[in-house]
């Protein structure tokens, strides 16, 4: 990678990793995982499913909180506090600036996911050692695959944060649009499938159908990254599926960064 | 020309009322290699807007800008440029060393030269003892010093500084003056705006006075030296005859709330004093410690406003 872009990614990462918000999010996720050690014992069957579900959910929750608070904040602070003047006084093109920030945010998500996965692994291992009888169907690989899929979703969401930071002038709007994208992205596939199944019974206007169709293609389909249920059942994911969602993440992020770059290159930094 | 700005204008539109605000109008300027150019002007004159257009942060509505022969939109135009924004703000959780390392590497400085250059600058800016502290714990003056180091770390050929003395104590201000004089000695080019007129007068080869978005005057060092034999007479009030005579003889006259200042060449002193006596105005003081740039600045602002 270009040394210039890398240097920006590194300071974005350092700025984020030293932020106290991250420690708060980490502690919260740890609490949930710790809780799973206690709560799991209350269930009389399928303990492995409960443990895996709670732990992967905690990783997702921690990662999402990090994106909604830290990633949004790291982008908007540059614009609000005018740090961007100092950064762009260096020979960065606006596109390089966005790419540098994006890689910094992705590095931050990667660090958070690694840390949470480590703790999560220890938690699952502890429960597994305590109740080995319930963990016969348990597969470590399926857990790590599910975590990897969550990380791919974080990559997409970081690109979404970058995009909305360039089109809005307020961090609140960036946050609002990112959360909306997440919610729509998680549900869009279900909505489309429901409409397709119930099509003859529901009379939708052409306009509504068009909106749904556009939404389906514009908003990222984030439900493809939700592999918690499969991991909880000890079902590994095929390599081709993992490869396809990896490609989907990378292509979607690249396209959205391209649009962000077009918008940002025209933006006046007053 | 190292730096050329030709007939640029810029108008901003307010968000809600869509009202147009003229920031810069028909601004032209050329700066040669090794020249130190200062822009002075009241708040809202458009000084920072000019510097932002020069750095490519905003685009002029019309006109052309060339920075080291390149368009400001071209990132390579900023490769040999150091910039200090007004009231700089940096990443809270980084320390000065990390910040300067980023600045140096992003500017394309060879990594093996970075450390020694950072150490040299931090020592010069008296930030050596705080170099490992996070920037959020820095005072305003320390941030300003770090910002100056950020702009200079890669030894740029052109330095653009927006209010470099802002927030600095007298020692800090002297440091900035020394740094700029050192740049001049090494053949570097600098463009900066400041409100500290005495320093601008001392450092700059040329000074531009900007009022209401226009560059009203460009003063050579010799223009300022010519006026060094001026005297200043402070009287309690102004009379129509006094005003007429000042206008006729090209003496500067400024009316302030408590007094009136008249500036005239030394050889006209007796004539001016006689006139004051005849008009029965009370002479408060007479001195020759005239800040020539200040007088020109005030006169230009007044002319522009009227």
mmCIF file of C-alpha atoms in Angstrom, chain A:
data_model
loop_
_atom_site.group_PDB
_atom_site.id
_atom_site.type_symbol
_atom_site.label_atom_id
_atom_site.label_comp_id
_atom_site.label_asym_id
_atom_site.label_seq_id
_atom_site.Cartn_x
_atom_site.Cartn_y
_atom_site.Cartn_z
ATOM 1 C CA UNK A 1 0.000 0.000 0.000
ATOM 2 C CA UNK A 2 1.060 3.540 -0.638
ATOM 3 C CA UNK A 3 3.189 4.736 2.322
ATOM 4 C CA UNK A 4 1.176 7.938 2.525
ATOM 5 C CA UNK A 5 -2.171 6.147 2.809
ATOM 6 C CA UNK A 6 -0.686 3.705 5.290
ATOM 7 C CA UNK A 7 0.594 6.543 7.519
ATOM 8 C CA UNK A 8 -2.925 8.014 7.637
ATOM 9 C CA UNK A 9 -4.440 4.596 8.369
ATOM 10 C CA UNK A 10 -1.966 4.149 11.237
ATOM 11 C CA UNK A 11 -2.748 7.462 12.937
ATOM 12 C CA UNK A 12 -6.491 6.852 12.513
ATOM 13 C CA UNK A 13 -6.026 3.462 14.151
ATOM 14 C CA UNK A 14 -3.900 4.899 16.983
ATOM 15 C CA UNK A 15 -6.359 7.716 17.588
ATOM 16 C CA UNK A 16 -9.213 5.209 17.808
ATOM 17 C CA UNK A 17 -7.490 2.520 19.852
ATOM 18 C CA UNK A 18 -6.563 5.059 22.559
ATOM 19 C CA UNK A 19 -10.075 6.428 22.819
ATOM 20 C CA UNK A 20 -11.773 5.636 26.100
ATOM 21 C CA UNK A 21 -15.004 4.810 24.267
ATOM 22 C CA UNK A 22 -13.321 1.677 22.968
ATOM 23 C CA UNK A 23 -12.496 0.524 26.489
ATOM 24 C CA UNK A 24 -16.104 1.108 27.517
ATOM 25 C CA UNK A 25 -17.376 -0.963 24.595
ATOM 26 C CA UNK A 26 -14.811 -3.678 25.314
ATOM 27 C CA UNK A 27 -15.834 -3.819 28.964
ATOM 28 C CA UNK A 28 -19.505 -4.030 28.062
ATOM 29 C CA UNK A 29 -18.894 -6.895 25.632
ATOM 30 C CA UNK A 30 -16.762 -8.616 28.271
ATOM 31 C CA UNK A 31 -19.586 -8.281 30.764
ATOM 32 C CA UNK A 32 -21.992 -9.972 28.377
ATOM 33 C CA UNK A 33 -19.515 -12.779 27.777
ATOM 34 C CA UNK A 34 -18.856 -13.110 31.500
ATOM 35 C CA UNK A 35 -22.584 -13.248 32.034
ATOM 36 C CA UNK A 36 -22.798 -16.149 29.606
ATOM 37 C CA UNK A 37 -20.561 -18.139 31.974
ATOM 38 C CA UNK A 38 -23.126 -17.691 34.725
ATOM 39 C CA UNK A 39 -26.355 -17.734 32.713
ATOM 40 C CA UNK A 40 -25.572 -20.828 30.632
ATOM 41 C CA UNK A 41 -25.850 -23.007 33.726
ATOM 42 C CA UNK A 42 -29.529 -22.044 34.072
ATOM 43 C CA UNK A 43 -30.394 -23.815 30.820
ATOM 44 C CA UNK A 44 -31.070 -27.503 30.973
ATOM 45 C CA UNK A 45 -30.292 -28.354 27.350
ATOM 46 C CA UNK A 46 -28.506 -27.083 24.272
ATOM 47 C CA UNK A 47 -25.984 -25.216 26.389
ATOM 48 C CA UNK A 48 -23.524 -24.998 23.491
ATOM 49 C CA UNK A 49 -26.074 -23.157 21.341
ATOM 50 C CA UNK A 50 -26.764 -20.610 24.084
ATOM 51 C CA UNK A 51 -23.051 -20.078 24.730
ATOM 52 C CA UNK A 52 -22.139 -19.646 21.080
ATOM 53 C CA UNK A 53 -25.132 -17.409 20.439
ATOM 54 C CA UNK A 54 -24.382 -15.097 23.383
ATOM 55 C CA UNK A 55 -20.696 -14.843 22.564
ATOM 56 C CA UNK A 56 -21.078 -14.133 18.853
ATOM 57 C CA UNK A 57 -23.852 -11.673 19.639
ATOM 58 C CA UNK A 58 -21.539 -9.903 22.088
ATOM 59 C CA UNK A 59 -18.859 -9.631 19.375
ATOM 60 C CA UNK A 60 -21.447 -8.242 16.945
ATOM 61 C CA UNK A 61 -22.791 -5.837 19.523
ATOM 62 C CA UNK A 62 -19.312 -4.622 20.512
ATOM 63 C CA UNK A 63 -18.303 -4.182 16.875
ATOM 64 C CA UNK A 64 -21.487 -2.301 16.010
ATOM 65 C CA UNK A 65 -21.185 -0.004 19.009
ATOM 66 C CA UNK A 66 -17.629 0.713 17.976
ATOM 67 C CA UNK A 67 -18.681 1.654 14.458
ATOM 68 C CA UNK A 68 -21.668 3.753 15.554
ATOM 69 C CA UNK A 69 -19.656 5.683 18.106
ATOM 70 C CA UNK A 70 -15.951 5.552 17.343
ATOM 71 C CA UNK A 71 -15.884 5.281 13.539
ATOM 72 C CA UNK A 72 -18.532 7.989 13.136
ATOM 73 C CA UNK A 73 -16.698 10.164 15.640
ATOM 74 C CA UNK A 74 -13.271 9.669 14.047
ATOM 75 C CA UNK A 75 -14.602 10.749 10.664
ATOM 76 C CA UNK A 76 -16.735 13.642 11.808
ATOM 77 C CA UNK A 77 -14.093 15.069 14.161
ATOM 78 C CA UNK A 78 -11.740 15.510 11.222
ATOM 79 C CA UNK A 79 -14.337 17.665 9.485
ATOM 80 C CA UNK A 80 -15.879 19.412 12.492
ATOM 81 C CA UNK A 81 -12.629 20.336 14.210
ATOM 82 C CA UNK A 82 -10.877 21.055 10.907
ATOM 83 C CA UNK A 83 -8.103 18.523 11.498
ATOM 84 C CA UNK A 84 -8.631 17.747 7.839
ATOM 85 C CA UNK A 85 -6.884 21.008 6.878
ATOM 86 C CA UNK A 86 -3.649 19.758 8.358
ATOM 87 C CA UNK A 87 -4.039 16.307 6.820
ATOM 88 C CA UNK A 88 -4.970 17.562 3.361
ATOM 89 C CA UNK A 89 -2.117 20.077 3.403
ATOM 90 C CA UNK A 90 -0.001 16.981 2.797
ATOM 91 C CA UNK A 91 0.084 15.608 -0.752
ATOM 92 C CA UNK A 92 -3.067 13.501 -0.324
ATOM 93 C CA UNK A 93 -5.785 13.446 -2.919
ATOM 94 C CA UNK A 94 -9.257 13.428 -1.398
ATOM 95 C CA UNK A 95 -9.653 9.802 -2.530
ATOM 96 C CA UNK A 96 -6.404 8.811 -0.818
ATOM 97 C CA UNK A 97 -7.596 10.541 2.334
ATOM 98 C CA UNK A 98 -10.826 8.504 2.352
ATOM 99 C CA UNK A 99 -8.973 5.265 1.645
ATOM 100 C CA UNK A 100 -6.501 6.002 4.450
ATOM 101 C CA UNK A 101 -9.308 6.712 6.903
ATOM 102 C CA UNK A 102 -11.178 3.590 5.751
ATOM 103 C CA UNK A 103 -8.184 1.338 6.312
ATOM 104 C CA UNK A 104 -7.648 2.928 9.722
ATOM 105 C CA UNK A 105 -11.249 2.193 10.707
ATOM 106 C CA UNK A 106 -11.035 -1.363 9.340
ATOM 107 C CA UNK A 107 -7.828 -1.922 11.337
ATOM 108 C CA UNK A 108 -9.655 -0.690 14.407
ATOM 109 C CA UNK A 109 -12.548 -3.098 13.789
ATOM 110 C CA UNK A 110 -10.055 -5.907 13.205
ATOM 111 C CA UNK A 111 -8.295 -5.190 16.507
ATOM 112 C CA UNK A 112 -11.622 -5.071 18.360
ATOM 113 C CA UNK A 113 -12.840 -8.303 16.746
ATOM 114 C CA UNK A 114 -9.538 -10.058 17.546
ATOM 115 C CA UNK A 115 -9.679 -8.978 21.172
ATOM 116 C CA UNK A 116 -13.335 -9.941 21.588
ATOM 117 C CA UNK A 117 -12.795 -13.257 19.784
ATOM 118 C CA UNK A 118 -9.937 -14.120 22.118
ATOM 119 C CA UNK A 119 -12.062 -13.462 25.201
ATOM 120 C CA UNK A 120 -14.995 -15.224 23.583
ATOM 121 C CA UNK A 121 -12.873 -18.286 22.821
ATOM 122 C CA UNK A 122 -11.794 -18.461 26.454
ATOM 123 C CA UNK A 123 -15.411 -18.111 27.607
ATOM 124 C CA UNK A 124 -16.685 -20.856 25.291
ATOM 125 C CA UNK A 125 -13.752 -23.066 26.273
ATOM 126 C CA UNK A 126 -14.539 -22.540 29.972
ATOM 127 C CA UNK A 127 -18.227 -23.454 29.489
ATOM 128 C CA UNK A 128 -17.238 -26.383 27.277
ATOM 129 C CA UNK A 129 -14.914 -27.715 29.969
ATOM 130 C CA UNK A 130 -17.642 -27.323 32.565
ATOM 131 C CA UNK A 131 -20.389 -29.038 30.548
ATOM 132 C CA UNK A 132 -18.593 -31.279 27.996
ATOM 133 C CA UNK A 133 -21.649 -33.469 27.509
ATOM 134 C CA UNK A 134 -23.592 -30.671 25.836
ATOM 135 C CA UNK A 135 -20.789 -29.794 23.408
ATOM 136 C CA UNK A 136 -20.775 -32.952 21.276
ATOM 137 C CA UNK A 137 -22.065 -31.143 18.195
ATOM 138 C CA UNK A 138 -19.913 -28.102 18.806
ATOM 139 C CA UNK A 139 -17.468 -27.068 16.028
ATOM 140 C CA UNK A 140 -14.829 -24.365 16.643
ATOM 141 C CA UNK A 141 -14.434 -23.702 12.931
ATOM 142 C CA UNK A 142 -18.108 -22.708 12.610
ATOM 143 C CA UNK A 143 -17.657 -20.139 15.420
ATOM 144 C CA UNK A 144 -14.607 -18.570 13.791
ATOM 145 C CA UNK A 145 -16.340 -18.519 10.419
ATOM 146 C CA UNK A 146 -19.296 -16.691 11.975
ATOM 147 C CA UNK A 147 -16.925 -14.169 13.580
ATOM 148 C CA UNK A 148 -15.145 -13.680 10.259
ATOM 149 C CA UNK A 149 -18.521 -13.004 8.595
ATOM 150 C CA UNK A 150 -19.289 -10.396 11.272
ATOM 151 C CA UNK A 151 -15.947 -8.747 10.539
ATOM 152 C CA UNK A 152 -16.861 -8.605 6.838
ATOM 153 C CA UNK A 153 -20.059 -6.806 7.840
ATOM 154 C CA UNK A 154 -18.013 -4.312 9.873
ATOM 155 C CA UNK A 155 -15.911 -3.589 6.767
ATOM 156 C CA UNK A 156 -19.067 -2.736 4.828
ATOM 157 C CA UNK A 157 -20.436 -0.588 7.656
ATOM 158 C CA UNK A 158 -17.160 1.327 7.944
ATOM 159 C CA UNK A 159 -17.411 2.124 4.241
ATOM 160 C CA UNK A 160 -21.002 3.256 4.850
ATOM 161 C CA UNK A 161 -19.776 5.568 7.654
ATOM 162 C CA UNK A 162 -17.167 7.062 5.304
ATOM 163 C CA UNK A 163 -19.812 7.589 2.621
ATOM 164 C CA UNK A 164 -22.296 9.348 4.894
ATOM 165 C CA UNK A 165 -19.536 11.474 6.455
ATOM 166 C CA UNK A 166 -18.778 12.869 3.030
ATOM 167 C CA UNK A 167 -22.380 13.605 2.050
ATOM 168 C CA UNK A 168 -23.607 15.092 5.340
ATOM 169 C CA UNK A 169 -22.226 17.917 7.421
ATOM 170 C CA UNK A 170 -23.352 16.545 10.763
ATOM 171 C CA UNK A 171 -22.070 13.583 12.748
ATOM 172 C CA UNK A 172 -25.602 12.973 14.029
ATOM 173 C CA UNK A 173 -26.898 12.516 10.480
ATOM 174 C CA UNK A 174 -24.002 10.180 9.690
ATOM 175 C CA UNK A 175 -24.903 8.118 12.747
ATOM 176 C CA UNK A 176 -28.594 8.126 11.870
ATOM 177 C CA UNK A 177 -28.031 7.064 8.259
ATOM 178 C CA UNK A 178 -25.534 4.369 9.250
ATOM 179 C CA UNK A 179 -27.915 2.875 11.823
ATOM 180 C CA UNK A 180 -30.746 3.028 9.260
ATOM 181 C CA UNK A 181 -28.558 1.274 6.692
ATOM 182 C CA UNK A 182 -27.775 -1.432 9.237
ATOM 183 C CA UNK A 183 -31.426 -1.990 10.114
ATOM 184 C CA UNK A 184 -32.594 -1.969 6.481
ATOM 185 C CA UNK A 185 -29.620 -4.122 5.451
ATOM 186 C CA UNK A 186 -30.474 -6.742 8.056
ATOM 187 C CA UNK A 187 -34.135 -6.946 7.039
ATOM 188 C CA UNK A 188 -34.236 -6.185 3.318
ATOM 189 C CA UNK A 189 -33.797 -9.809 2.255
ATOM 190 C CA UNK A 190 -36.621 -11.002 4.526
ATOM 191 C CA UNK A 191 -38.924 -8.269 3.242
ATOM 192 C CA UNK A 192 -38.189 -9.143 -0.382
ATOM 193 C CA UNK A 193 -38.687 -12.861 0.249
ATOM 194 C CA UNK A 194 -41.932 -12.192 2.099
ATOM 195 C CA UNK A 195 -43.235 -10.058 -0.748
ATOM 196 C CA UNK A 196 -42.244 -12.681 -3.315
ATOM 197 C CA UNK A 197 -44.006 -15.428 -1.361
ATOM 198 C CA UNK A 198 -47.108 -13.382 -0.673
ATOM 199 C CA UNK A 199 -47.149 -11.565 -4.025
ATOM 200 C CA UNK A 200 -50.536 -12.728 -5.242
ATOM 201 C CA UNK A 201 -52.241 -11.801 -1.962
ATOM 202 C CA UNK A 202 -50.641 -8.378 -1.454
ATOM 203 C CA UNK A 203 -51.513 -5.663 -3.899
ATOM 204 C CA UNK A 204 -48.402 -3.452 -4.016
ATOM 205 C CA UNK A 205 -48.290 -0.383 -6.182
ATOM 206 C CA UNK A 206 -45.627 -0.234 -8.849
ATOM 207 C CA UNK A 207 -43.973 2.633 -6.971
ATOM 208 C CA UNK A 208 -43.611 0.580 -3.795
ATOM 209 C CA UNK A 209 -42.297 -2.372 -5.773
ATOM 210 C CA UNK A 210 -39.744 -0.111 -7.462
ATOM 211 C CA UNK A 211 -38.621 1.334 -4.105
ATOM 212 C CA UNK A 212 -38.170 -2.153 -2.680
ATOM 213 C CA UNK A 213 -36.262 -3.240 -5.770
ATOM 214 C CA UNK A 214 -33.943 -0.223 -5.609
ATOM 215 C CA UNK A 215 -33.447 -0.666 -1.858
ATOM 216 C CA UNK A 216 -32.575 -4.312 -2.416
ATOM 217 C CA UNK A 217 -29.735 -3.349 -4.745
ATOM 218 C CA UNK A 218 -28.559 -0.113 -3.089
ATOM 219 C CA UNK A 219 -28.553 -1.108 0.577
ATOM 220 C CA UNK A 220 -26.065 -3.832 1.514
ATOM 221 C CA UNK A 221 -27.651 -7.172 2.301
ATOM 222 C CA UNK A 222 -26.222 -7.587 5.796
ATOM 223 C CA UNK A 223 -28.217 -10.699 6.640
ATOM 224 C CA UNK A 224 -25.730 -12.737 4.589
ATOM 225 C CA UNK A 225 -23.161 -12.135 7.335
ATOM 226 C CA UNK A 226 -25.363 -13.499 10.115
ATOM 227 C CA UNK A 227 -24.049 -17.019 10.640
ATOM 228 C CA UNK A 228 -24.758 -17.202 14.367
ATOM 229 C CA UNK A 229 -27.492 -19.850 14.070
ATOM 230 C CA UNK A 230 -25.323 -22.108 11.911
ATOM 231 C CA UNK A 231 -22.404 -21.720 14.303
ATOM 232 C CA UNK A 232 -24.645 -22.467 17.268
ATOM 233 C CA UNK A 233 -25.736 -25.691 15.549
ATOM 234 C CA UNK A 234 -22.147 -26.593 14.771
ATOM 235 C CA UNK A 235 -22.645 -26.305 11.020
ATOM 236 C CA UNK A 236 -19.556 -25.153 9.147
ATOM 237 C CA UNK A 237 -19.892 -22.875 6.184
ATOM 238 C CA UNK A 238 -18.649 -23.848 2.741
ATOM 239 C CA UNK A 239 -15.544 -22.108 1.430
ATOM 240 C CA UNK A 240 -17.442 -20.933 -1.644
ATOM 241 C CA UNK A 241 -20.015 -19.152 0.546
ATOM 242 C CA UNK A 242 -17.283 -17.483 2.593
ATOM 243 C CA UNK A 243 -15.490 -16.460 -0.570
ATOM 244 C CA UNK A 244 -18.648 -15.031 -2.068
ATOM 245 C CA UNK A 245 -19.499 -12.911 1.010
ATOM 246 C CA UNK A 246 -15.859 -11.752 1.177
ATOM 247 C CA UNK A 247 -16.047 -10.640 -2.448
ATOM 248 C CA UNK A 248 -19.419 -9.033 -1.797
ATOM 249 C CA UNK A 249 -17.950 -7.019 1.121
ATOM 250 C CA UNK A 250 -14.922 -5.897 -0.817
ATOM 251 C CA UNK A 251 -16.834 -4.977 -3.960
ATOM 252 C CA UNK A 252 -19.617 -3.199 -2.072
ATOM 253 C CA UNK A 253 -17.069 -1.266 0.034
ATOM 254 C CA UNK A 254 -15.054 -0.326 -3.048
ATOM 255 C CA UNK A 255 -18.137 0.921 -4.887
ATOM 256 C CA UNK A 256 -19.422 2.935 -1.950
ATOM 257 C CA UNK A 257 -15.946 4.428 -1.379
ATOM 258 C CA UNK A 258 -15.851 5.370 -5.041
ATOM 259 C CA UNK A 259 -19.136 7.266 -4.663
ATOM 260 C CA UNK A 260 -17.847 8.845 -1.440
ATOM 261 C CA UNK A 261 -14.711 9.911 -3.254
ATOM 262 C CA UNK A 262 -16.724 11.527 -6.078
ATOM 263 C CA UNK A 263 -18.841 13.463 -3.575
ATOM 264 C CA UNK A 264 -15.898 14.401 -1.358
ATOM 265 C CA UNK A 265 -13.743 15.593 -4.250
ATOM 266 C CA UNK A 266 -16.427 18.160 -5.061
ATOM 267 C CA UNK A 267 -17.005 19.208 -1.479
ATOM 268 C CA UNK A 268 -15.691 22.562 -0.324
ATOM 269 C CA UNK A 269 -13.923 22.403 3.013
ATOM 270 C CA UNK A 270 -14.956 25.783 4.352
#
